[in-house]
Each structure stands twice: as C-alpha cells, then as structure tokens.
Amino acid sequence: MKIPVVIAGAGPVGLTLALDLARRGIRCLVVERNPSTTRHPKMDITNSRSMELFRAIGITESLRAAAVPPSHAFDVSWITNFVGEELHRFAYPSVDEMRRRILEKNDGTMPLEPPMRVSQVVIEPVLRMHAERSPLIDLRFSTTFERFEERENGVTVVLRDTGTENRTTVECRYVVGCDGGGSVVRQQLGIDLEGSPRVMERFMTHFRSPEKDLLMRWGVAWHYQSVYGTLIAQNDEDVWTLHSRFPDTKTVEEAPQELLRRFIGRDIEAEILVANPWTPHLLVARSYAKRRVFLAGDAAHQYIPTGGYGMNTGIGDATNLSWKLAAVLHGFAGESILQSYDAERRPIGKRNLEASGRNNDVRKEIGALYTAELFEDGPSGDAARGRVSAEMKRIGNLENEAWGIEHGYVYAESPVVCAEAGASINTDPAVYEPTTVPGARLPSIFLKDGAALYDRLGPWLTLISFGPSDHAGYFEEAARIRGVPLRVLTIDEPELVSIYQAPLLLVRPDHHVAWRGSSIADMAAAARVIGRTLGWYGHIWSK
C-alpha cells in the first residue's frame, strides 16, 4: 500500500491533521491502537484560537452542537465545599454573550470564534465522524503503529492489527506521530523530552450524578475549585469530572467515593464512569522532527491541565504542519518549508509549558490560603472567608484570561516569514495586542458587508489589499507563473489600515502573516516573498 501521509494516533490532534490534509486534497492513513475513541474526558476546553482553526476546516457547527449549550457561562468558582460557602467567583461570558461582544467591538482585539466547553469524550466522536466521511482519509482503529524505516524518498511503516495480529507494510512520503505522551514514533526517532516529569500525582473520577441541585447550588460554573481539587461540569446536567490528589491510604477502587466526599462535603449518589490515577508532566520534545517524520500534540509536549494548553497547542501543531506537507506534496512548496515546523512550533510548546507551570503555582498559592477557619461558622469564619475572597481576587485567574498565550504568539524567527528587524512584539501572556508583524496571527474583524475577514481568505496563500493596488498584480503574476494558488482579496475599506498596519498583507493558510508592506518593487520581488513563504528561500524564485 502506498499513501502520502501516515498519522499515528486518532486523538483530536491526529484527526484534525487528517481533516486539514484532506481539505487540501491529500490522502492519509490514520491508525489508532485503541478500538474506538477515548473513554477518558481529558481536556474540557477548546479555546478560541482552536475554534478559529476548526472553522477554517468547516466543522465548528457540528462541534458546538455536541458541546455545552451556548447560553451557559464559563465561570470558575472557588469554594470551601458544596455544603459550605462559595469564596470567590471569576465570571466569564457564555458563547452567546461572547459573540455579541465580538461583533460590538470589532476592532481586531477579539477572536473570530468564542471558546467551547466540551470534553474529549465528546469531541473525538465528532472528529471521527467527519474523518470517516472523507474519501481521502483511511481511518483504522485497533491498529498498532509498530515501527518505521526511513529511506531517501519516503518511509516504510509496519502496522499490526490488534485483533488478527496480521502485519501490514505501508509506503508513504511522511509520518506524523500524534500518538500521545508515550509516543512510539518519538521513541523510535530517539528524541528525548526535557522539562519536569511527574509534577504531581492526581486521581480522576469521572461520574454521573442526579444531584444537580447540590452541585450547581451557586449557579452554572465550568469549574468548581478548592484545596481538594477541581470539579468540572462536563454538560451542566449530570456528568462531572473531579481531579484531585490521590489519597495514599486508599485503593483505586475505594478512592472515587472518598475523594468525592472530601471535595463535596458529604456523600452523594454517583455512578462512577471512569476512575484512575494519572501523572501530569511538564515536558517538551528536544525536536519536533527528523527528516520525514514529525511529532505533534502530546507526542511533542505534555502539560498539566492548568490553562488548557494541551490539546489546544496540538491543534496549532496540526494546522501548522498540514498546509506545509500539502504544499510540498502538491509540488509548489520546497521541502525546506518542513524545517520551519520545528522552528515555529517548538518555541510555542516551550512557552506554553512555562505558562502552564506558572498557572499551577497560582493554584498552589490559592490552595495555601485554605485554613481550618474557612470552614468555621460564625463571625470568625465569615471574616476568614472575606479575607480569602479578597486575596483570591487580587491573585486573579490568568490561566483562563491569557489572551496573549492564545492569540499573541508570533513566529518571528521563522525561516519562512519575511521578518522585520527590530519589530516590536508584545509577549505579555495576559494581553493580545493586534499586530501584523510577519509571523503574527492575522487580527480578526467583520467587514462592512457582515462577512468575517477570515471567511474570505483562500485555502492557500491570500494577498489582502486594502483598496485597489497595482502592486497586487505583481504577486498575482508571480504566483500564476509558478503555479502557486493565490487568492487576491481586495477590501475597499482603507480605514482598516489602522488595524492592519499596512495596505498589503500576504497571509498563510494558518492565518499567520508572511509579509506586509505598502508596495512591492516588481514581480521579481513579489516572487521572492512568495518563494520564501513556501520554503524556496529565493534560490529559484529570483530568476
């Protein structure tokens, strides 16, 4: 069997990579050792940047249909327990309210899509459904990725059917390991992880309970938190997940009820769906690629849940790599573009690792505020709870407000963007400052006709011209001669230059700016810009 791309792992990252390759006309084989999608809830937030990328793929409606209703808020509440008191609530808008704010503001500071509350148990079947509908995706569960052998012009992969034990050999051009923290692909590549393993020991209790009145006694909240862990409302009805410290004195069988009792404050009626200990890490691979083999998602980086950076960073990996692989396979990008995957994504992986660690430190700081006084009745208890509430407000909740982390990352050092020496880049994790410095995510706005700018972008390169420009023709001609798919998007709203900082922008398929300017000298100069963006680095494009 021959196929362009083999993907190991059919979790959210592997399936997203497959779907984005398919929409670009590239066939792929996705193999997953498990018999079906996950039973474990794992992630519980798809952030707004991931939703922008899912919108480009065309699957946001079906994803949101499976998620928590759009009228429900994203509040985070710190409590003593559910028979005690709420200490402090960080209020965050619902999807519906967020959409209203996005349209009202419309100045480039907001995302195109609100985030989405959904468990990995729910999101994976939706992604699987879309993958199974695509004639370009061969999706195989109960299939183990055993090993690969790289050759000069491709890779030979050996797969094993876990039911029959039959082995199959597949010839492909590229392999992508999206096979999780214990990645077989990463291990065979010999790529080590760096960072902090075994940051803590945790226990997950995923359960169904009819006691909604108790578990939502202070209203809808996405997370309820205390010194004893975090309770996630998975559907705001009857499914919940508690993450807490593993009690050394209990067995795995005994732990769920004990941990629920400790967090909630009394016994509740609960059907345990899944329960197990797990060990979070703060690790990143020393390299994301070797020649024709790449790593994405948890195979490349492993975070603790604080901030929700795990899957969301992986979606960024997948959509960064997919268009580059597809462009090479279609023949209009040079293979050198693939080297930019590690150059662009690994710094983001390291940055998000550090942010996740800082968020965990904040959780520890708040946890240290829990003293016996908080659980007392009467004036002394009230006073203690008042002091702690004020301190929680002061400390804040950056992990759920880090717009700079979600939208402010810039591939400033990438070899495939036309970098600007001395360009100012805001690296504050809390602040997203709209910019079109090459390497940055294109700011999102709605145009006068009501259309989202992102929805007007082409599937490949897009040249945006704010108003008519003779210079756009240079790019159009350079792309035509060299067979590069380029959409020229003329927007007769010159006032938008104040947001987009230049009248001409070359935008990549992943919404990142490759080049900006007020003019271009001639077609040869335009060809060099396009050539650099596609990994040719100008050596054949300047002729």
PDB file of C-alpha atoms in Angstrom, residues 227 358-370 391-392 395-396:
ATOM      1  CA  VAL A 227      -7.793  22.894  48.046  1.00  0.00           C
ATOM      2  CA  ARG A 358       3.095  29.351  36.345  1.00  0.00           C
ATOM      3  CA  ASN A 359      -0.640  28.686  36.423  1.00  0.00           C
ATOM      4  CA  ASN A 360      -0.062  25.677  38.643  1.00  0.00           C
ATOM      5  CA  ASP A 361       1.985  27.833  41.008  1.00  0.00           C
ATOM      6  CA  VAL A 362      -1.000  30.185  41.285  1.00  0.00           C
ATOM      7  CA  ARG A 363      -3.236  27.223  42.159  1.00  0.00           C
ATOM      8  CA  LYS A 364      -0.773  26.285  44.907  1.00  0.00           C
ATOM      9  CA  GLU A 365      -0.739  29.862  46.199  1.00  0.00           C
ATOM     10  CA  ILE A 366      -4.517  29.885  46.463  1.00  0.00           C
ATOM     11  CA  GLY A 367      -4.552  26.407  47.991  1.00  0.00           C
ATOM     12  CA  ALA A 368      -2.264  27.635  50.759  1.00  0.00           C
ATOM     13  CA  LEU A 369      -5.000  30.082  51.803  1.00  0.00           C
ATOM     14  CA  TYR A 370      -7.222  27.216  52.948  1.00  0.00           C
ATOM     15  CA  GLU A 391      -6.895  37.641  48.261  1.00  0.00           C
ATOM     16  CA  MET A 392      -8.233  35.351  45.521  1.00  0.00           C
ATOM     17  CA  ILE A 395      -4.180  36.918  42.783  1.00  0.00           C
ATOM     18  CA  GLY A 396      -6.530  36.585  39.823  1.00  0.00           C
TER      19      GLY A 396
END
